mmCIF file of C-alpha atoms in Angstrom:
data_model
loop_
_atom_site.group_PDB
_atom_site.id
_atom_site.type_symbol
_atom_site.label_atom_id
_atom_site.label_comp_id
_atom_site.label_asym_id
_atom_site.label_seq_id
_atom_site.Cartn_x
_atom_site.Cartn_y
_atom_site.Cartn_z
ATOM 1 C CA MET A 1 -19.022 18.046 -14.360
ATOM 2 C CA ARG A 2 -15.656 18.519 -12.786
ATOM 3 C CA PRO A 3 -13.673 15.431 -11.692
ATOM 4 C CA ILE A 4 -13.568 14.675 -8.023
ATOM 5 C CA TRP A 5 -10.852 16.904 -6.546
ATOM 6 C CA HIS A 6 -8.093 14.273 -6.166
ATOM 7 C CA GLU A 7 -8.585 13.137 -9.753
ATOM 8 C CA ASP A 8 -8.749 16.691 -11.073
ATOM 9 C CA GLU A 9 -5.528 17.662 -13.119
ATOM 10 C CA GLU A 10 -6.382 21.278 -12.907
ATOM 11 C CA PHE A 11 -6.592 21.157 -9.162
ATOM 12 C CA TRP A 12 -3.031 19.670 -8.884
ATOM 13 C CA ALA A 13 -1.608 22.127 -11.558
ATOM 14 C CA GLU A 14 -3.056 25.206 -9.952
ATOM 15 C CA THR A 15 -2.103 24.319 -6.384
ATOM 16 C CA ALA A 16 1.375 22.815 -7.079
ATOM 17 C CA PRO A 17 3.235 26.186 -6.284
ATOM 18 C CA LEU A 18 1.646 26.125 -2.840
ATOM 19 C CA GLN A 19 1.810 22.441 -1.946
ATOM 20 C CA PHE A 20 5.385 21.929 -3.465
ATOM 21 C CA SER A 21 7.059 25.300 -2.718
ATOM 22 C CA SER A 22 10.708 25.826 -2.794
ATOM 23 C CA ARG A 23 10.583 25.628 1.050
ATOM 24 C CA ALA A 24 8.861 22.264 0.899
ATOM 25 C CA TRP A 25 11.405 21.034 -1.479
ATOM 26 C CA ALA A 26 14.263 22.139 0.697
ATOM 27 C CA ALA A 27 12.648 20.337 3.741
ATOM 28 C CA ALA A 28 12.481 16.950 2.193
ATOM 29 C CA GLY A 29 16.147 15.934 2.703
ATOM 30 C CA GLU A 30 15.814 16.551 6.462
ATOM 31 C CA GLN A 31 12.531 14.755 6.639
ATOM 32 C CA VAL A 32 13.879 11.680 4.770
ATOM 33 C CA GLU A 33 16.982 11.660 7.206
ATOM 34 C CA ALA A 34 14.556 11.385 10.007
ATOM 35 C CA ILE A 35 12.327 8.803 8.369
ATOM 36 C CA ALA A 36 15.289 6.616 7.541
ATOM 37 C CA LYS A 37 16.461 6.773 11.259
ATOM 38 C CA LEU A 38 13.062 6.173 12.604
ATOM 39 C CA LEU A 39 12.576 3.072 10.334
ATOM 40 C CA ALA A 40 16.178 1.885 10.677
ATOM 41 C CA LEU A 41 16.734 1.935 6.865
ATOM 42 C CA THR A 42 19.972 1.349 5.182
ATOM 43 C CA PRO A 43 21.165 2.278 1.698
ATOM 44 C CA GLY A 44 20.212 -0.214 -0.902
ATOM 45 C CA MET A 45 16.827 -1.011 0.602
ATOM 46 C CA ARG A 46 13.773 -0.769 -1.712
ATOM 47 C CA VAL A 47 11.392 1.841 -0.693
ATOM 48 C CA LEU A 48 7.893 2.701 -2.133
ATOM 49 C CA ASP A 49 6.737 6.416 -2.062
ATOM 50 C CA MET A 50 3.016 6.496 -2.757
ATOM 51 C CA PRO A 51 1.660 8.861 -3.764
ATOM 52 C CA CYS A 52 4.921 10.555 -4.755
ATOM 53 C CA GLY A 53 3.622 13.773 -6.328
ATOM 54 C CA PRO A 54 6.606 15.559 -8.312
ATOM 55 C CA GLY A 55 9.100 13.373 -6.420
ATOM 56 C CA ARG A 56 10.051 15.565 -3.557
ATOM 57 C CA HIS A 57 10.720 12.593 -1.115
ATOM 58 C CA SER A 58 11.472 9.914 -3.828
ATOM 59 C CA LEU A 59 14.428 12.002 -4.985
ATOM 60 C CA ALA A 60 15.742 12.741 -1.511
ATOM 61 C CA LEU A 61 15.582 8.983 -0.814
ATOM 62 C CA ALA A 62 17.481 8.062 -4.103
ATOM 63 C CA ARG A 63 20.177 10.636 -3.133
ATOM 64 C CA ARG A 64 20.803 8.655 0.019
ATOM 65 C CA GLY A 65 21.264 5.319 -1.834
ATOM 66 C CA PHE A 66 17.810 3.859 -1.559
ATOM 67 C CA ARG A 67 16.164 1.962 -4.472
ATOM 68 C CA VAL A 68 12.987 3.896 -4.928
ATOM 69 C CA THR A 69 9.690 3.498 -6.749
ATOM 70 C CA GLY A 70 7.435 6.442 -6.913
ATOM 71 C CA VAL A 71 3.826 6.052 -7.648
ATOM 72 C CA ASP A 72 1.314 8.793 -8.574
ATOM 73 C CA ARG A 73 -1.783 9.200 -10.769
ATOM 74 C CA THR A 74 -0.989 12.722 -11.999
ATOM 75 C CA ALA A 75 0.907 12.704 -15.158
ATOM 76 C CA ALA A 76 2.464 16.207 -14.972
ATOM 77 C CA PHE A 77 3.978 15.345 -11.449
ATOM 78 C CA LEU A 78 5.620 12.235 -12.841
ATOM 79 C CA GLU A 79 7.069 14.036 -15.726
ATOM 80 C CA GLU A 80 8.490 16.715 -13.348
ATOM 81 C CA ALA A 81 9.849 14.017 -11.059
ATOM 82 C CA GLU A 82 11.466 12.216 -14.085
ATOM 83 C CA ARG A 83 12.995 15.543 -15.315
ATOM 84 C CA ARG A 84 14.464 16.313 -11.996
ATOM 85 C CA ALA A 85 15.816 12.722 -11.468
ATOM 86 C CA ALA A 86 17.451 12.877 -14.867
ATOM 87 C CA ALA A 87 19.043 16.245 -14.184
ATOM 88 C CA GLU A 88 20.660 14.843 -11.099
ATOM 89 C CA GLY A 89 21.591 11.504 -12.650
ATOM 90 C CA LEU A 90 19.347 9.569 -10.082
ATOM 91 C CA SER A 91 17.847 6.277 -10.851
ATOM 92 C CA VAL A 92 14.270 6.217 -9.716
ATOM 93 C CA GLU A 93 11.334 4.302 -11.037
ATOM 94 C CA PHE A 94 8.278 6.281 -11.409
ATOM 95 C CA VAL A 95 4.982 4.649 -12.137
ATOM 96 C CA ARG A 96 1.640 6.109 -13.018
ATOM 97 C CA ALA A 97 -1.080 4.376 -11.130
ATOM 98 C CA ASP A 98 -3.854 5.063 -8.483
ATOM 99 C CA MET A 99 -2.795 4.046 -4.969
ATOM 100 C CA ARG A 100 -6.097 2.099 -4.736
ATOM 101 C CA GLU A 101 -4.864 -0.137 -7.463
ATOM 102 C CA PHE A 102 -1.072 -0.349 -7.246
ATOM 103 C CA ARG A 103 0.170 -3.513 -5.688
ATOM 104 C CA ARG A 104 3.566 -5.291 -6.108
ATOM 105 C CA PRO A 105 3.716 -8.343 -3.836
ATOM 106 C CA GLU A 106 6.558 -8.386 -1.294
ATOM 107 C CA ALA A 107 8.696 -5.984 -3.440
ATOM 108 C CA PHE A 108 9.604 -3.343 -0.852
ATOM 109 C CA ASP A 109 11.546 -3.186 2.346
ATOM 110 C CA ALA A 110 9.693 -0.072 3.390
ATOM 111 C CA ALA A 111 6.834 2.221 2.249
ATOM 112 C CA VAL A 112 5.874 5.834 2.948
ATOM 113 C CA ASN A 113 2.651 7.714 2.530
ATOM 114 C CA LEU A 114 3.464 11.371 3.297
ATOM 115 C CA PHE A 115 1.965 14.797 3.314
ATOM 116 C CA THR A 116 -1.621 13.896 4.373
ATOM 117 C CA SER A 117 -2.004 11.740 1.251
ATOM 118 C CA PHE A 118 -4.377 9.308 3.096
ATOM 119 C CA GLY A 119 -8.110 9.706 3.605
ATOM 120 C CA TYR A 120 -8.982 11.118 0.087
ATOM 121 C CA PHE A 121 -11.843 8.858 -0.676
ATOM 122 C CA ASP A 122 -15.580 9.092 0.032
ATOM 123 C CA ASP A 123 -15.769 5.340 0.822
ATOM 124 C CA PRO A 124 -13.740 4.449 3.893
ATOM 125 C CA ALA A 125 -13.315 1.014 2.273
ATOM 126 C CA GLU A 126 -10.985 2.582 -0.265
ATOM 127 C CA ASP A 127 -8.716 3.850 2.600
ATOM 128 C CA ARG A 128 -8.515 0.181 3.726
ATOM 129 C CA LYS A 129 -7.713 -0.910 0.175
ATOM 130 C CA VAL A 130 -4.919 1.507 -0.025
ATOM 131 C CA LEU A 131 -3.385 0.071 3.249
ATOM 132 C CA GLU A 132 -3.882 -3.530 2.004
ATOM 133 C CA ASN A 133 -2.003 -2.575 -1.125
ATOM 134 C CA PHE A 134 0.914 -1.366 1.018
ATOM 135 C CA PHE A 135 0.744 -4.488 3.220
ATOM 136 C CA SER A 136 0.888 -6.711 0.200
ATOM 137 C CA SER A 137 3.732 -4.725 -1.478
ATOM 138 C CA LEU A 138 5.976 -4.997 1.646
ATOM 139 C CA ARG A 139 8.150 -7.911 2.394
ATOM 140 C CA PRO A 140 7.553 -9.765 5.656
ATOM 141 C CA GLY A 141 9.179 -7.445 8.255
ATOM 142 C CA GLY A 142 8.940 -4.339 6.070
ATOM 143 C CA TRP A 143 7.719 -1.053 7.565
ATOM 144 C CA LEU A 144 5.046 1.439 6.463
ATOM 145 C CA LEU A 145 5.067 5.055 7.591
ATOM 146 C CA VAL A 146 1.857 7.079 7.225
ATOM 147 C CA ASP A 147 2.044 10.808 7.811
ATOM 148 C CA VAL A 148 -1.335 12.816 8.301
ATOM 149 C CA ARG A 149 -2.820 15.649 10.111
ATOM 150 C CA GLY A 150 -4.273 13.906 13.093
ATOM 151 C CA LYS A 151 -7.812 14.656 14.283
ATOM 152 C CA GLU A 152 -6.491 15.725 17.717
ATOM 153 C CA THR A 153 -4.010 18.212 16.287
ATOM 154 C CA LEU A 154 -6.554 19.596 13.883
ATOM 155 C CA ALA A 155 -9.080 20.132 16.677
ATOM 156 C CA ARG A 156 -6.466 21.969 18.771
ATOM 157 C CA ASP A 157 -5.384 24.248 15.904
ATOM 158 C CA PHE A 158 -8.677 24.585 14.005
ATOM 159 C CA LEU A 159 -9.266 27.802 12.077
ATOM 160 C CA PRO A 160 -12.566 28.049 10.046
ATOM 161 C CA ARG A 161 -10.790 30.221 7.446
ATOM 162 C CA ASP A 162 -7.383 31.703 6.684
ATOM 163 C CA TRP A 163 -5.171 32.650 3.645
ATOM 164 C CA VAL A 164 -1.599 32.235 2.588
ATOM 165 C CA GLN A 165 0.499 33.674 -0.344
ATOM 166 C CA ARG A 166 3.365 31.687 -1.582
ATOM 167 C CA GLU A 167 5.321 31.361 -4.926
ATOM 168 C CA GLY A 168 3.137 34.000 -6.480
ATOM 169 C CA VAL A 169 -0.025 32.256 -5.624
ATOM 170 C CA LEU A 170 -2.806 33.541 -3.270
ATOM 171 C CA LEU A 171 -4.817 30.799 -1.484
ATOM 172 C CA LEU A 172 -7.972 31.437 0.478
ATOM 173 C CA GLU A 173 -9.400 28.555 2.641
ATOM 174 C CA GLU A 174 -12.664 27.977 4.278
ATOM 175 C CA ARG A 175 -12.885 24.781 6.452
ATOM 176 C CA GLU A 176 -15.972 22.970 7.804
ATOM 177 C CA ILE A 177 -15.962 19.797 9.948
ATOM 178 C CA ILE A 178 -18.714 17.358 8.720
ATOM 179 C CA GLU A 179 -20.158 13.994 9.476
ATOM 180 C CA GLY A 180 -19.449 14.045 13.302
ATOM 181 C CA TRP A 181 -15.736 14.968 12.974
ATOM 182 C CA SER A 182 -15.138 12.005 10.484
ATOM 183 C CA ARG A 183 -14.320 14.336 7.578
ATOM 184 C CA ILE A 184 -13.349 17.899 6.731
ATOM 185 C CA ARG A 185 -14.638 19.797 3.723
ATOM 186 C CA THR A 186 -12.361 22.749 2.553
ATOM 187 C CA ARG A 187 -13.154 25.320 -0.110
ATOM 188 C CA TRP A 188 -9.942 26.467 -1.670
ATOM 189 C CA ILE A 189 -9.983 29.643 -3.761
ATOM 190 C CA VAL A 190 -6.804 30.008 -5.688
ATOM 191 C CA VAL A 191 -5.678 33.273 -7.372
ATOM 192 C CA ARG A 192 -2.780 32.833 -9.816
ATOM 193 C CA ASP A 193 -1.657 34.872 -12.811
ATOM 194 C CA GLY A 194 -4.734 37.194 -12.453
ATOM 195 C CA LYS A 195 -7.051 34.194 -12.542
ATOM 196 C CA CYS A 196 -9.344 32.752 -9.844
ATOM 197 C CA ARG A 197 -10.153 29.152 -9.524
ATOM 198 C CA GLU A 198 -12.343 27.415 -6.891
ATOM 199 C CA PHE A 199 -11.998 23.825 -5.522
ATOM 200 C CA ILE A 200 -13.839 21.779 -2.946
ATOM 201 C CA LEU A 201 -11.818 19.202 -1.101
ATOM 202 C CA THR A 202 -13.113 16.548 1.367
ATOM 203 C CA LEU A 203 -10.677 14.471 3.547
ATOM 204 C CA ARG A 204 -11.438 11.693 5.962
ATOM 205 C CA LEU A 205 -9.997 12.496 9.397
ATOM 206 C CA TYR A 206 -8.328 9.918 11.695
ATOM 207 C CA SER A 207 -7.421 10.112 15.295
ATOM 208 C CA GLY A 208 -4.376 8.302 16.423
ATOM 209 C CA ALA A 209 -6.423 5.513 17.850
ATOM 210 C CA GLU A 210 -8.534 5.142 14.765
ATOM 211 C CA LEU A 211 -5.562 4.939 12.354
ATOM 212 C CA LYS A 212 -3.719 2.593 14.633
ATOM 213 C CA ARG A 213 -6.722 0.261 14.795
ATOM 214 C CA LEU A 214 -7.087 0.360 10.843
ATOM 215 C CA LEU A 215 -3.520 -0.561 10.326
ATOM 216 C CA GLU A 216 -3.791 -3.476 12.792
ATOM 217 C CA GLU A 217 -7.010 -4.738 11.134
ATOM 218 C CA VAL A 218 -5.213 -4.882 7.825
ATOM 219 C CA GLY A 219 -2.465 -6.898 9.349
ATOM 220 C CA PHE A 220 0.192 -4.508 10.530
ATOM 221 C CA ARG A 221 1.800 -5.242 13.844
ATOM 222 C CA GLU A 222 4.127 -3.224 16.187
ATOM 223 C CA VAL A 223 2.103 -0.136 15.276
ATOM 224 C CA GLU A 224 3.460 3.023 16.992
ATOM 225 C CA LEU A 225 2.224 6.597 16.836
ATOM 226 C CA TYR A 226 4.668 9.629 16.831
ATOM 227 C CA GLY A 227 4.072 13.469 16.837
ATOM 228 C CA ASP A 228 6.836 14.131 14.233
ATOM 229 C CA PHE A 229 9.382 12.431 12.036
ATOM 230 C CA GLU A 230 11.926 12.572 14.878
ATOM 231 C CA GLY A 231 9.854 10.070 16.816
ATOM 232 C CA SER A 232 8.445 12.364 19.563
ATOM 233 C CA LEU A 233 5.470 11.242 21.511
ATOM 234 C CA TYR A 234 1.987 11.649 19.758
ATOM 235 C CA GLY A 235 0.581 13.860 22.522
ATOM 236 C CA PRO A 236 -0.658 17.433 23.182
ATOM 237 C CA GLU A 237 2.520 18.978 21.450
ATOM 238 C CA ALA A 238 2.272 16.755 18.306
ATOM 239 C CA LYS A 239 2.968 18.523 15.032
ATOM 240 C CA ARG A 240 1.865 15.531 12.899
ATOM 241 C CA LEU A 241 0.243 12.058 13.213
ATOM 242 C CA ILE A 242 3.030 9.649 12.227
ATOM 243 C CA ALA A 243 1.842 6.001 12.294
ATOM 244 C CA VAL A 244 4.504 3.256 11.757
ATOM 245 C CA GLY A 245 3.524 -0.367 11.387
ATOM 246 C CA ARG A 246 5.396 -3.536 10.510
ATOM 247 C CA ARG A 247 4.247 -6.282 8.158
#
């Protein structure tokens, strides 16, 4: 049997050129600038990036003078992140760990969970566990930013199927809303180097109100919702669901 999709090394290897394209890498700097402004971060602060993937945002944060810890469970991504950091002479701590398990009490001034990296798990209690780990890892007064595709924006823009070609990889997607709009199941057909791979992903969906309530239940306060990293209103024109809460 194949591992569940988010623990499947082959899935991440085959889809990395799509998820972490040259365009996505180029956008990270601007995104980090906006995040730093939104959270009022100053150089020297300790920032947790979890999960960090191949270090797209971790490296951008380090370039701007933050002390960064990037956490991910995919070894190949961490190896790439470490290579890139070494090539630029950046000091970044990379840790291989599952975000359901990583916790470093009161170690960070801020934490980020980016690129719809929340809602992976079949059991919603595990989503709560991830937020509890972030809460514990922040110092009192520290900020968490969670960036996902909100249920409202997904309903507005929903396509049952489409395709994209990027970085020499063709991706065909078929999407199905399941369990009363609580989750989405997506079939990815990846064509790369003349080979075809198929993966089934499931992701828990959150509305703005649901995500805010969950953050507050874990203990976060002053929770605000935004429609982009620049701090626009989370409303009909929102691009993303950005939730920001303070420990």
